[in-house]
mmCIF file of C-alpha atoms and ligand atoms in Angstrom:
data_model
loop_
_atom_site.group_PDB
_atom_site.id
_atom_site.type_symbol
_atom_site.label_atom_id
_atom_site.label_comp_id
_atom_site.label_asym_id
_atom_site.label_seq_id
_atom_site.Cartn_x
_atom_site.Cartn_y
_atom_site.Cartn_z
ATOM 1 C CA MET A 1333 29.894 91.118 2.988
ATOM 2 C CA LYS A 1334 26.291 91.345 1.844
ATOM 3 C CA LYS A 1335 25.540 94.361 -0.346
ATOM 4 C CA ILE A 1336 22.553 96.090 1.234
ATOM 5 C CA LEU A 1337 20.970 99.171 -0.282
ATOM 6 C CA ILE A 1338 18.218 100.974 1.601
ATOM 7 C CA LEU A 1339 15.996 103.190 -0.552
ATOM 8 C CA LEU A 1340 14.462 105.933 1.559
ATOM 9 C CA GLY A 1341 11.987 108.545 0.426
ATOM 10 C CA PRO A 1342 8.387 109.675 0.582
ATOM 11 C CA PRO A 1343 5.601 107.634 -0.998
ATOM 12 C CA GLY A 1344 5.797 107.982 -4.754
ATOM 13 C CA ALA A 1345 9.400 109.215 -4.805
ATOM 14 C CA GLY A 1346 10.230 106.302 -7.108
ATOM 15 C CA LYS A 1347 11.699 103.732 -4.703
ATOM 16 C CA GLY A 1348 10.042 100.790 -6.477
ATOM 17 C CA THR A 1349 10.812 102.044 -9.994
ATOM 18 C CA VAL A 1350 14.444 102.907 -9.268
ATOM 19 C CA GLY A 1351 14.900 99.805 -7.104
ATOM 20 C CA ASN A 1352 13.703 97.592 -9.908
ATOM 21 C CA LYS A 1353 16.299 98.985 -12.344
ATOM 22 C CA LEU A 1354 19.101 98.702 -9.792
ATOM 23 C CA SER A 1355 18.027 95.163 -8.989
ATOM 24 C CA GLN A 1356 18.461 94.154 -12.638
ATOM 25 C CA MET A 1357 21.767 96.034 -12.926
ATOM 26 C CA TRP A 1358 23.344 94.624 -9.774
ATOM 27 C CA ASN A 1359 21.606 91.282 -9.783
ATOM 28 C CA LEU A 1360 20.313 91.774 -6.244
ATOM 29 C CA PRO A 1361 16.701 91.036 -5.259
ATOM 30 C CA LEU A 1362 14.419 94.011 -4.674
ATOM 31 C CA ILE A 1363 12.491 93.559 -1.455
ATOM 32 C CA SER A 1364 9.486 95.824 -1.086
ATOM 33 C CA SER A 1365 7.670 95.711 2.250
ATOM 34 C CA GLY A 1366 4.590 97.194 0.553
ATOM 35 C CA ASP A 1367 4.540 94.466 -2.135
ATOM 36 C CA LEU A 1368 5.043 91.718 0.456
ATOM 37 C CA LEU A 1369 2.192 93.116 2.545
ATOM 38 C CA ARG A 1370 -0.122 93.480 -0.472
ATOM 39 C CA GLU A 1371 0.659 89.869 -1.431
ATOM 40 C CA ASN A 1372 -0.416 88.768 2.072
ATOM 41 C CA VAL A 1373 -3.581 90.879 1.869
ATOM 42 C CA ASN A 1374 -4.491 89.374 -1.526
ATOM 43 C CA ARG A 1375 -3.848 85.819 -0.292
ATOM 44 C CA GLU A 1376 -5.905 86.611 2.828
ATOM 45 C CA THR A 1377 -3.223 85.246 5.162
ATOM 46 C CA GLU A 1378 -3.449 85.944 8.913
ATOM 47 C CA LEU A 1379 -0.774 88.645 8.534
ATOM 48 C CA GLY A 1380 -2.605 90.112 5.547
ATOM 49 C CA LYS A 1381 -5.887 90.286 7.457
ATOM 50 C CA LYS A 1382 -4.148 92.175 10.266
ATOM 51 C CA ALA A 1383 -2.378 94.571 7.850
ATOM 52 C CA LYS A 1384 -5.306 95.396 5.532
ATOM 53 C CA ASP A 1385 -7.013 98.143 7.553
ATOM 54 C CA TYR A 1386 -3.803 100.031 8.230
ATOM 55 C CA MET A 1387 -2.817 99.939 4.552
ATOM 56 C CA GLU A 1388 -6.181 101.162 3.310
ATOM 57 C CA LYS A 1389 -5.897 104.213 5.564
ATOM 58 C CA GLY A 1390 -2.244 104.785 4.603
ATOM 59 C CA GLU A 1391 -1.086 104.132 8.160
ATOM 60 C CA LEU A 1392 1.964 102.122 9.166
ATOM 61 C CA VAL A 1393 1.383 98.431 9.748
ATOM 62 C CA PRO A 1394 2.583 97.403 13.256
ATOM 63 C CA ASP A 1395 6.268 96.541 13.473
ATOM 64 C CA GLU A 1396 5.787 92.956 14.635
ATOM 65 C CA ILE A 1397 4.040 92.130 11.332
ATOM 66 C CA VAL A 1398 6.400 93.978 8.975
ATOM 67 C CA VAL A 1399 9.591 92.982 10.764
ATOM 68 C CA SER A 1400 8.712 89.291 10.670
ATOM 69 C CA ILE A 1401 7.909 89.476 6.947
ATOM 70 C CA ILE A 1402 11.192 91.246 6.162
ATOM 71 C CA LYS A 1403 13.300 88.964 8.362
ATOM 72 C CA LYS A 1404 11.860 85.902 6.660
ATOM 73 C CA ARG A 1405 12.256 87.274 3.120
ATOM 74 C CA THR A 1406 15.823 88.540 3.602
ATOM 75 C CA SER A 1407 16.914 85.162 4.972
ATOM 76 C CA GLU A 1408 16.007 83.398 1.720
ATOM 77 C CA SER A 1409 18.796 82.015 -0.458
ATOM 78 C CA ASP A 1410 18.586 84.669 -3.211
ATOM 79 C CA CYS A 1411 19.606 87.276 -0.595
ATOM 80 C CA GLU A 1412 22.928 85.543 0.079
ATOM 81 C CA ASN A 1413 24.927 88.301 -1.675
ATOM 82 C CA GLY A 1414 22.676 91.111 -0.533
ATOM 83 C CA PHE A 1415 19.420 92.880 -1.382
ATOM 84 C CA ILE A 1416 17.746 96.221 -2.047
ATOM 85 C CA LEU A 1417 15.107 97.400 0.431
ATOM 86 C CA ASP A 1418 12.149 99.508 -0.747
ATOM 87 C CA GLY A 1419 9.810 100.834 1.956
ATOM 88 C CA PHE A 1420 11.696 99.330 4.876
ATOM 89 C CA PRO A 1421 12.820 100.615 7.358
ATOM 90 C CA ARG A 1422 10.144 103.224 8.052
ATOM 91 C CA ASN A 1423 10.879 103.994 11.709
ATOM 92 C CA LEU A 1424 13.766 103.773 14.142
ATOM 93 C CA ASN A 1425 12.717 100.399 15.516
ATOM 94 C CA GLN A 1426 12.794 98.885 12.012
ATOM 95 C CA ALA A 1427 16.178 100.524 11.291
ATOM 96 C CA LYS A 1428 17.557 98.948 14.461
ATOM 97 C CA MET A 1429 16.365 95.539 13.319
ATOM 98 C CA ILE A 1430 18.438 95.902 10.134
ATOM 99 C CA ASP A 1431 21.470 96.926 12.180
ATOM 100 C CA GLU A 1432 21.058 94.042 14.616
ATOM 101 C CA VAL A 1433 20.578 91.378 11.979
ATOM 102 C CA TYR A 1434 22.829 92.676 9.173
ATOM 103 C CA GLY A 1435 25.130 95.260 10.806
ATOM 104 C CA LYS A 1436 28.087 92.856 10.956
ATOM 105 C CA GLU A 1437 27.652 90.878 7.750
ATOM 106 C CA GLY A 1438 26.402 93.710 5.547
ATOM 107 C CA GLU A 1439 27.829 96.710 3.746
ATOM 108 C CA ILE A 1440 24.848 99.024 4.218
ATOM 109 C CA LYS A 1441 24.352 102.045 1.947
ATOM 110 C CA THR A 1442 21.379 104.403 1.842
ATOM 111 C CA VAL A 1443 19.947 106.395 -1.049
ATOM 112 C CA PHE A 1444 17.345 109.051 -0.256
ATOM 113 C CA LEU A 1445 15.056 109.891 -3.180
ATOM 114 C CA ASN A 1446 13.717 113.331 -2.438
ATOM 115 C CA ALA A 1447 10.513 114.852 -3.874
ATOM 116 C CA ASP A 1448 8.007 117.569 -2.910
ATOM 117 C CA ASP A 1449 4.552 116.697 -1.544
ATOM 118 C CA ASP A 1450 2.545 118.373 -4.331
ATOM 119 C CA PHE A 1451 4.703 116.753 -6.979
ATOM 120 C CA ILE A 1452 4.040 113.384 -5.341
ATOM 121 C CA VAL A 1453 0.272 113.788 -5.218
ATOM 122 C CA GLU A 1454 0.255 114.558 -8.937
ATOM 123 C CA ARG A 1455 2.632 111.695 -9.729
ATOM 124 C CA LEU A 1456 0.775 109.068 -7.729
ATOM 125 C CA SER A 1457 -2.585 109.940 -9.254
ATOM 126 C CA ASN A 1458 -1.081 108.817 -12.591
ATOM 127 C CA ARG A 1459 0.457 105.604 -11.257
ATOM 128 C CA ARG A 1460 -0.872 102.268 -12.492
ATOM 129 C CA VAL A 1461 0.383 98.869 -11.386
ATOM 130 C CA CYS A 1462 -0.006 95.418 -12.892
ATOM 131 C CA GLU A 1463 -2.339 93.345 -10.719
ATOM 132 C CA LYS A 1464 -0.511 90.186 -11.821
ATOM 133 C CA CYS A 1465 3.252 90.946 -11.710
ATOM 134 C CA GLY A 1466 3.322 94.293 -9.848
ATOM 135 C CA ALA A 1467 5.150 96.198 -12.646
ATOM 136 C CA ILE A 1468 4.839 99.971 -12.139
ATOM 137 C CA TYR A 1469 3.760 102.476 -14.822
ATOM 138 C CA HIS A 1470 3.010 106.179 -15.023
ATOM 139 C CA LEU A 1471 0.309 107.227 -17.489
ATOM 140 C CA ILE A 1472 2.394 110.132 -18.795
ATOM 141 C CA ASN A 1473 6.075 109.427 -18.025
ATOM 142 C CA ILE A 1474 6.296 105.635 -18.234
ATOM 143 C CA PRO A 1475 3.142 104.544 -20.096
ATOM 144 C CA PRO A 1476 2.378 100.957 -21.116
ATOM 145 C CA LYS A 1477 2.531 100.200 -24.860
ATOM 146 C CA LYS A 1478 -1.147 99.168 -24.819
ATOM 147 C CA ASP A 1479 -3.676 101.071 -22.697
ATOM 148 C CA GLY A 1480 -4.453 99.262 -19.442
ATOM 149 C CA ILE A 1481 -2.257 96.226 -20.230
ATOM 150 C CA CYS A 1482 1.103 95.295 -18.686
ATOM 151 C CA ASP A 1483 3.988 95.189 -21.230
ATOM 152 C CA LYS A 1484 5.723 92.460 -19.239
ATOM 153 C CA CYS A 1485 3.011 89.881 -18.565
ATOM 154 C CA GLY A 1486 -0.188 91.073 -20.276
ATOM 155 C CA GLY A 1487 -1.882 91.527 -16.874
ATOM 156 C CA LYS A 1488 -4.477 94.214 -16.161
ATOM 157 C CA LEU A 1489 -3.242 97.600 -14.926
ATOM 158 C CA ILE A 1490 -5.042 98.958 -11.883
ATOM 159 C CA GLN A 1491 -4.896 101.971 -9.603
ATOM 160 C CA ARG A 1492 -3.799 101.168 -6.053
ATOM 161 C CA GLU A 1493 -6.521 101.674 -3.413
ATOM 162 C CA ASP A 1494 -4.190 103.930 -1.420
ATOM 163 C CA ASP A 1495 -3.465 106.201 -4.407
ATOM 164 C CA LYS A 1496 -6.503 108.384 -3.711
ATOM 165 C CA GLU A 1497 -5.624 111.962 -2.816
ATOM 166 C CA ASP A 1498 -6.814 111.904 0.828
ATOM 167 C CA VAL A 1499 -4.943 108.642 1.496
ATOM 168 C CA ILE A 1500 -1.811 109.939 -0.285
ATOM 169 C CA ARG A 1501 -1.906 113.072 1.929
ATOM 170 C CA ASN A 1502 -2.180 110.847 5.033
ATOM 171 C CA ARG A 1503 0.764 108.701 3.854
ATOM 172 C CA LEU A 1504 2.793 111.884 3.343
ATOM 173 C CA HIS A 1505 1.859 113.136 6.808
ATOM 174 C CA ILE A 1506 2.990 109.864 8.381
ATOM 175 C CA TYR A 1507 6.155 109.907 6.291
ATOM 176 C CA HIS A 1508 7.091 113.382 7.590
ATOM 177 C CA GLN A 1509 6.222 112.490 11.198
ATOM 178 C CA ILE A 1510 7.681 109.028 11.534
ATOM 179 C CA THR A 1511 9.932 108.093 8.609
ATOM 180 C CA ALA A 1512 11.716 111.350 7.753
ATOM 181 C CA PRO A 1513 13.611 111.400 11.105
ATOM 182 C CA LEU A 1514 15.446 108.309 9.809
ATOM 183 C CA LEU A 1515 17.269 110.556 7.342
ATOM 184 C CA GLU A 1516 19.303 112.000 10.200
ATOM 185 C CA TYR A 1517 19.980 108.522 11.542
ATOM 186 C CA TYR A 1518 21.422 107.287 8.244
ATOM 187 C CA ARG A 1519 23.181 110.561 7.429
ATOM 188 C CA ASN A 1520 25.087 110.208 10.694
ATOM 189 C CA LYS A 1521 25.993 106.594 9.952
ATOM 190 C CA GLY A 1522 27.627 107.552 6.624
ATOM 191 C CA ASP A 1523 27.323 105.995 3.140
ATOM 192 C CA PHE A 1524 24.202 108.156 2.711
ATOM 193 C CA TYR A 1525 23.408 109.776 -0.641
ATOM 194 C CA GLU A 1526 20.612 112.167 -1.575
ATOM 195 C CA VAL A 1527 19.250 112.087 -5.124
ATOM 196 C CA ASP A 1528 16.563 114.222 -6.790
ATOM 197 C CA GLY A 1529 13.580 111.861 -7.115
ATOM 198 C CA GLU A 1530 11.840 114.315 -9.454
ATOM 199 C CA ALA A 1531 14.519 113.864 -12.134
ATOM 200 C CA GLY A 1532 14.122 111.480 -15.075
ATOM 201 C CA LEU A 1533 14.637 107.780 -14.401
ATOM 202 C CA ASP A 1534 17.749 107.442 -16.634
ATOM 203 C CA GLU A 1535 19.341 110.426 -14.946
ATOM 204 C CA ILE A 1536 18.662 108.988 -11.471
ATOM 205 C CA ILE A 1537 20.086 105.593 -12.381
ATOM 206 C CA LYS A 1538 23.179 107.220 -13.906
ATOM 207 C CA GLU A 1539 23.705 109.262 -10.759
ATOM 208 C CA ILE A 1540 23.334 106.304 -8.395
ATOM 209 C CA SER A 1541 25.547 104.043 -10.436
ATOM 210 C CA GLY A 1542 28.167 106.807 -10.474
ATOM 211 C CA ILE A 1543 28.089 107.037 -6.681
ATOM 212 C CA ILE A 1544 27.729 103.411 -5.617
ATOM 213 C CA LYS A 1545 30.353 100.970 -6.814
ATOM 214 C CA TRP A 1546 29.972 97.679 -5.004
HETATM 215 P P1 LIG B 1267 4.471 101.069 -0.021
HETATM 216 O O1 LIG B 1267 3.992 100.170 -1.078
HETATM 217 O O2 LIG B 1267 5.877 100.948 0.463
HETATM 218 O O3 LIG B 1267 4.175 102.541 -0.502
HETATM 219 P P2 LIG B 1267 5.022 103.881 -0.372
HETATM 220 O O4 LIG B 1267 6.218 103.938 0.470
HETATM 221 O O5 LIG B 1267 3.961 104.834 -0.031
HETATM 222 O O6 LIG B 1267 5.689 104.015 -1.711
HETATM 223 P P3 LIG B 1267 5.062 103.823 -3.097
HETATM 224 O O7 LIG B 1267 5.050 102.392 -3.500
HETATM 225 O O8 LIG B 1267 3.742 104.553 -3.123
HETATM 226 O O9 LIG B 1267 6.023 104.704 -3.994
HETATM 227 P P4 LIG B 1267 7.475 104.463 -4.590
HETATM 228 O O10 LIG B 1267 8.426 105.418 -3.931
HETATM 229 O O11 LIG B 1267 7.864 103.030 -4.628
HETATM 230 O O12 LIG B 1267 7.212 105.025 -6.049
HETATM 231 P P5 LIG B 1267 7.026 104.241 -7.448
HETATM 232 O O13 LIG B 1267 8.324 103.665 -7.895
HETATM 233 O O14 LIG B 1267 5.838 103.335 -7.395
HETATM 234 O O15 LIG B 1267 3.553 100.975 1.264
HETATM 235 C C1 LIG B 1267 2.152 100.875 1.193
HETATM 236 C C2 LIG B 1267 1.577 100.691 2.586
HETATM 237 O O16 LIG B 1267 2.075 99.461 3.174
HETATM 238 C C3 LIG B 1267 1.966 101.780 3.597
HETATM 239 O O17 LIG B 1267 1.109 102.896 3.527
HETATM 240 C C4 LIG B 1267 1.853 101.003 4.927
HETATM 241 O O18 LIG B 1267 0.511 100.873 5.299
HETATM 242 C C5 LIG B 1267 2.375 99.629 4.569
HETATM 243 N N1 LIG B 1267 3.834 99.484 4.769
HETATM 244 C C6 LIG B 1267 4.771 99.239 3.799
HETATM 245 N N2 LIG B 1267 5.993 99.146 4.349
HETATM 246 C C7 LIG B 1267 5.836 99.319 5.692
HETATM 247 C C8 LIG B 1267 6.746 99.355 6.785
HETATM 248 N N3 LIG B 1267 8.075 99.195 6.603
HETATM 249 N N4 LIG B 1267 6.252 99.565 8.024
HETATM 250 C C9 LIG B 1267 4.913 99.724 8.216
HETATM 251 N N5 LIG B 1267 3.998 99.719 7.234
HETATM 252 C C10 LIG B 1267 4.464 99.527 5.963
HETATM 253 O O19 LIG B 1267 6.728 105.500 -8.398
HETATM 254 C C11 LIG B 1267 5.550 106.267 -8.274
HETATM 255 C C12 LIG B 1267 5.062 106.690 -9.673
HETATM 256 O O20 LIG B 1267 6.005 107.542 -10.289
HETATM 257 C C13 LIG B 1267 4.898 105.520 -10.660
HETATM 258 O O21 LIG B 1267 3.816 105.798 -11.489
HETATM 259 C C14 LIG B 1267 6.204 105.523 -11.489
HETATM 260 O O22 LIG B 1267 6.008 104.997 -12.784
HETATM 261 C C15 LIG B 1267 6.526 107.007 -11.506
HETATM 262 N N6 LIG B 1267 7.972 107.294 -11.479
HETATM 263 C C16 LIG B 1267 8.851 106.833 -10.542
HETATM 264 N N7 LIG B 1267 10.076 107.340 -10.779
HETATM 265 C C17 LIG B 1267 9.963 108.145 -11.882
HETATM 266 C C18 LIG B 1267 10.883 108.982 -12.584
HETATM 267 N N8 LIG B 1267 12.144 109.120 -12.211
HETATM 268 N N9 LIG B 1267 10.423 109.675 -13.652
HETATM 269 C C19 LIG B 1267 9.125 109.580 -14.018
HETATM 270 N N10 LIG B 1267 8.198 108.821 -13.397
HETATM 271 C C20 LIG B 1267 8.612 108.104 -12.321
#
């Protein structure tokens, strides 16, 4: 069975940061729909051109674009034993795609990283990401060793376009309207765990690794 972990949670709850640690620990690829979309936008692919406007406004990119990107990526050879999903699914249609494609061959578990809206706005305004390798930092909690420079690859650290307060608030609104109802869906399916996304990273990782034993 493929080991499939779905990380659910509002923008800025820490899905990418936590997912990255778990990916190293479990040796499973971390697949972030946001990163895959940003890569397409930067490379100016046809998909990227279609996605750009939605992303800048903090709105969901249409399913046909995101689903095709995720299907393609999760069928690659490094996903043979499983994968960790960050940012996907974000609505019921996307959740059904995972069930249809991986329901039989996958052991699907869900972790919900919970955090309050005001906490998130504050947290995301301090987020910086490496424009080269995508590594995630926080100016106060997880700062780089050298100001503005990625510890891992020496790339330049930038602020994401959608990390401005009005766009963050729109992303949160969409999360509550469209994505949060998925919590009920996965809670009812079982293998669903809620973790405090406002806790320290080490504490979160310890909690998840105590709960999930593949
Ligand atoms: P996406 O990139 O998925 O953004 P998001 O869901 O809004 O999530 P973020 O990446 O903002 O936050 P995160 O939870 O990963 O937090 P992080 O680890 O960075 O999506 C962007 C856009 O793409 C969407 O708006 C949409 O347009 C489109 N899109 C993507 N997927 C889609 C889909 N499936 N369908 C349709 N459209 C889609 O952490 C945040 C900050 O906190 C960082 O600074 C980090 O260092 C810090 N931090 C994290 N955890 C801790 C901790 N425990 N302690 C201290 N600091 C921490």
